[in-house]
mmCIF file of C-alpha atoms in Angstrom:
data_model
loop_
_atom_site.group_PDB
_atom_site.id
_atom_site.type_symbol
_atom_site.label_atom_id
_atom_site.label_comp_id
_atom_site.label_asym_id
_atom_site.label_seq_id
_atom_site.Cartn_x
_atom_site.Cartn_y
_atom_site.Cartn_z
ATOM 1 C CA MET A 1 5.170 -2.613 -24.751
ATOM 2 C CA SER A 2 4.653 -0.535 -21.757
ATOM 3 C CA PRO A 3 7.444 2.370 -20.826
ATOM 4 C CA ARG A 4 10.206 0.986 -19.095
ATOM 5 C CA ILE A 5 11.316 3.566 -16.220
ATOM 6 C CA LEU A 6 14.046 3.588 -13.957
ATOM 7 C CA MET A 7 13.390 4.816 -10.281
ATOM 8 C CA ILE A 8 16.731 5.806 -8.735
ATOM 9 C CA THR A 9 16.399 6.080 -4.810
ATOM 10 C CA SER A 10 18.770 7.661 -2.017
ATOM 11 C CA ARG A 11 17.498 5.669 1.309
ATOM 12 C CA TYR A 12 19.436 7.856 3.507
ATOM 13 C CA TYR A 13 16.730 8.805 5.038
ATOM 14 C CA GLU A 14 15.237 5.330 4.818
ATOM 15 C CA ARG A 15 11.564 5.411 6.310
ATOM 16 C CA ILE A 16 10.879 8.770 4.198
ATOM 17 C CA ALA A 17 12.009 7.367 0.720
ATOM 18 C CA LEU A 18 10.324 3.942 1.120
ATOM 19 C CA GLU A 19 7.261 6.397 1.434
ATOM 20 C CA LEU A 20 8.029 8.149 -2.011
ATOM 21 C CA GLU A 21 9.023 4.971 -3.291
ATOM 22 C CA ALA A 22 5.073 3.445 -2.270
ATOM 23 C CA GLY A 23 3.821 6.812 -3.625
ATOM 24 C CA ALA A 24 5.738 6.891 -6.844
ATOM 25 C CA HIS A 25 5.125 3.335 -7.541
ATOM 26 C CA GLU A 26 1.208 3.919 -7.156
ATOM 27 C CA VAL A 27 1.069 6.054 -10.185
ATOM 28 C CA LEU A 28 3.908 4.223 -12.311
ATOM 29 C CA ASP A 29 1.630 1.021 -11.875
ATOM 30 C CA ALA A 30 -1.687 2.822 -12.772
ATOM 31 C CA ALA A 31 0.250 4.422 -15.923
ATOM 32 C CA GLY A 32 1.431 0.540 -16.722
ATOM 33 C CA ALA A 33 5.317 1.316 -16.548
ATOM 34 C CA THR A 34 7.151 -1.640 -15.973
ATOM 35 C CA THR A 35 10.153 -0.263 -13.205
ATOM 36 C CA THR A 36 13.091 -1.326 -11.988
ATOM 37 C CA VAL A 37 14.256 0.254 -8.682
ATOM 38 C CA LYS A 38 18.088 0.819 -8.077
ATOM 39 C CA LEU A 39 19.900 1.815 -4.752
ATOM 40 C CA VAL A 40 22.531 4.846 -4.548
ATOM 41 C CA PRO A 41 24.123 5.929 -1.122
ATOM 42 C CA GLY A 42 22.757 9.669 -1.761
ATOM 43 C CA ALA A 43 20.852 12.305 -3.395
ATOM 44 C CA PHE A 44 24.609 13.239 -4.513
ATOM 45 C CA GLU A 45 25.001 10.436 -6.449
ATOM 46 C CA ILE A 46 21.553 10.510 -8.083
ATOM 47 C CA PRO A 47 22.813 12.167 -11.390
ATOM 48 C CA ALA A 48 25.706 10.304 -11.885
ATOM 49 C CA ALA A 49 23.112 7.111 -11.599
ATOM 50 C CA VAL A 50 21.078 8.796 -13.876
ATOM 51 C CA ALA A 51 23.785 8.806 -16.571
ATOM 52 C CA MET A 52 25.315 5.709 -16.495
ATOM 53 C CA ALA A 53 21.633 4.027 -17.085
ATOM 54 C CA ALA A 54 20.635 6.423 -19.505
ATOM 55 C CA ASP A 55 24.199 5.272 -21.680
ATOM 56 C CA SER A 56 22.360 1.324 -21.529
ATOM 57 C CA ASP A 57 19.183 2.634 -23.490
ATOM 58 C CA LEU A 58 17.254 0.603 -21.496
ATOM 59 C CA TYR A 59 14.799 2.731 -19.975
ATOM 60 C CA ASP A 60 12.106 5.590 -21.415
ATOM 61 C CA GLY A 61 11.898 7.741 -18.330
ATOM 62 C CA TYR A 62 13.586 8.049 -14.915
ATOM 63 C CA VAL A 63 12.026 8.901 -11.644
ATOM 64 C CA THR A 64 14.685 9.900 -8.934
ATOM 65 C CA LEU A 65 13.861 9.800 -4.982
ATOM 66 C CA GLY A 66 15.624 11.184 -1.613
ATOM 67 C CA CYS A 67 15.469 13.256 0.944
ATOM 68 C CA VAL A 68 18.208 16.207 2.094
ATOM 69 C CA VAL A 69 17.254 17.527 5.384
ATOM 70 C CA ARG A 70 19.436 20.816 6.300
ATOM 71 C CA GLY A 71 21.940 20.129 9.029
ATOM 72 C CA GLU A 72 24.467 22.908 10.304
ATOM 73 C CA THR A 73 26.838 22.704 7.605
ATOM 74 C CA THR A 74 26.744 23.866 4.489
ATOM 75 C CA HIS A 75 26.490 20.376 3.006
ATOM 76 C CA TYR A 76 23.013 20.443 2.591
ATOM 77 C CA ASP A 77 23.343 23.270 -0.302
ATOM 78 C CA TYR A 78 26.044 21.754 -1.968
ATOM 79 C CA VAL A 79 23.555 18.460 -2.359
ATOM 80 C CA CYS A 80 20.684 19.885 -2.961
ATOM 81 C CA GLY A 81 22.239 22.388 -5.507
ATOM 82 C CA GLU A 82 24.444 19.895 -7.289
ATOM 83 C CA SER A 83 21.855 17.161 -7.678
ATOM 84 C CA ALA A 84 19.332 19.543 -8.986
ATOM 85 C CA ARG A 85 21.546 20.887 -11.268
ATOM 86 C CA GLY A 86 22.765 17.163 -12.516
ATOM 87 C CA LEU A 87 19.486 16.296 -12.962
ATOM 88 C CA MET A 88 18.884 19.309 -15.135
ATOM 89 C CA ASP A 89 21.634 19.313 -17.167
ATOM 90 C CA LEU A 90 21.075 15.396 -18.242
ATOM 91 C CA SER A 91 17.416 16.150 -18.691
ATOM 92 C CA VAL A 92 18.169 19.392 -20.980
ATOM 93 C CA GLY A 93 21.273 18.012 -22.654
ATOM 94 C CA ARG A 94 20.358 14.446 -23.367
ATOM 95 C CA ARG A 95 16.979 15.309 -23.578
ATOM 96 C CA LEU A 96 16.047 12.399 -20.533
ATOM 97 C CA ALA A 97 12.327 12.258 -19.451
ATOM 98 C CA ILE A 98 13.328 12.374 -15.349
ATOM 99 C CA GLY A 99 11.097 12.981 -12.781
ATOM 100 C CA TYR A 100 12.361 14.990 -9.853
ATOM 101 C CA GLY A 101 11.232 13.527 -6.363
ATOM 102 C CA ILE A 102 14.439 14.747 -4.060
ATOM 103 C CA LEU A 103 12.547 16.249 -1.419
ATOM 104 C CA THR A 104 14.954 19.298 0.282
ATOM 105 C CA VAL A 105 13.359 20.142 3.925
ATOM 106 C CA GLU A 106 14.386 22.144 6.933
ATOM 107 C CA ASN A 107 13.969 19.140 9.391
ATOM 108 C CA GLN A 108 12.044 15.795 10.234
ATOM 109 C CA ASP A 109 8.916 17.125 11.682
ATOM 110 C CA PRO A 110 6.500 16.777 8.591
ATOM 111 C CA PHE A 111 7.116 13.278 8.693
ATOM 112 C CA GLU A 112 6.772 12.679 12.428
ATOM 113 C CA LYS A 113 3.470 13.274 11.798
ATOM 114 C CA GLY A 114 2.452 10.020 10.538
ATOM 115 C CA GLY A 115 1.989 8.718 6.723
ATOM 116 C CA CYS A 116 -0.460 10.904 5.430
ATOM 117 C CA TRP A 117 2.216 13.523 3.959
ATOM 118 C CA ARG A 118 2.954 10.741 1.382
ATOM 119 C CA HIS A 119 -0.157 11.473 -0.993
ATOM 120 C CA ARG A 120 -0.116 14.882 -0.614
ATOM 121 C CA HIS A 121 2.987 15.027 -1.639
ATOM 122 C CA ILE A 122 3.527 12.080 -4.081
ATOM 123 C CA GLN A 123 0.051 13.465 -5.971
ATOM 124 C CA ASP A 124 1.290 16.495 -6.519
ATOM 125 C CA TRP A 125 4.955 15.788 -8.039
ATOM 126 C CA TYR A 126 3.859 12.527 -10.053
ATOM 127 C CA HIS A 127 0.063 12.709 -10.400
ATOM 128 C CA ALA A 128 -0.912 10.042 -13.105
ATOM 129 C CA ASP A 129 -0.693 12.761 -16.204
ATOM 130 C CA HIS A 130 2.855 14.220 -15.724
ATOM 131 C CA ILE A 131 4.115 10.588 -15.253
ATOM 132 C CA GLN A 132 2.353 9.156 -18.014
ATOM 133 C CA ALA A 133 3.758 12.189 -20.505
ATOM 134 C CA GLN A 134 7.158 11.198 -19.996
ATOM 135 C CA GLN A 135 6.486 7.630 -20.190
ATOM 136 C CA LEU A 136 4.953 8.321 -23.360
ATOM 137 C CA VAL A 137 7.546 10.003 -25.312
ATOM 138 C CA ARG A 138 9.972 7.693 -26.417
ATOM 139 C CA ARG A 139 13.466 8.688 -26.094
ATOM 140 C CA PRO A 140 14.810 8.589 -30.051
ATOM 141 C CA GLN A 141 17.839 6.311 -30.798
ATOM 142 C CA ARG A 142 20.821 8.602 -30.424
ATOM 143 C CA GLN A 143 21.597 8.807 -34.010
ATOM 144 C CA ASP A 144 17.845 10.422 -34.705
ATOM 145 C CA LEU A 145 18.477 13.224 -32.457
ATOM 146 C CA PRO A 146 19.405 16.389 -34.082
ATOM 147 C CA SER A 147 22.319 18.501 -33.025
ATOM 148 C CA PRO A 148 22.057 21.018 -30.564
ATOM 149 C CA THR A 149 22.703 24.565 -32.315
ATOM 150 C CA LYS A 150 23.172 28.276 -31.015
ATOM 151 C CA SER A 151 20.182 30.132 -30.215
ATOM 152 C CA LYS A 152 18.941 32.301 -33.390
ATOM 153 C CA LEU A 153 17.413 35.132 -30.890
ATOM 154 C CA LYS A 154 19.260 38.204 -30.252
#
């Protein structure tokens, strides 16, 4: 059975998001994954969407895509930090395989030059062995997961 991957994308910056999706699809297709795409309004909503989807036990892994461009307010810092923290908490706390593809950039200048950036960036983040490793590790059933214990390191 092929790995079931949920791709959650913020299309707030639609042109950039579509390029990210195209690159991720190339790698996932090559890895033989079955991919479902769900859209969210912004990067801030991505961790909640992963958490809700994880409750369904329908997916073996997740790919999260989007772009956050720095503006003139502190909103950028909150969105970047909280989306990254939320995904890391889910990955570690719930043992979810999550590919992080949320770009955080100062401005859209790199994207104005054309499509060649897609392969350069997507292949860096989602090269086939990284995605295949995530997909091939089936998430154990919840009852099979050992209980988290306190570290014995002093």
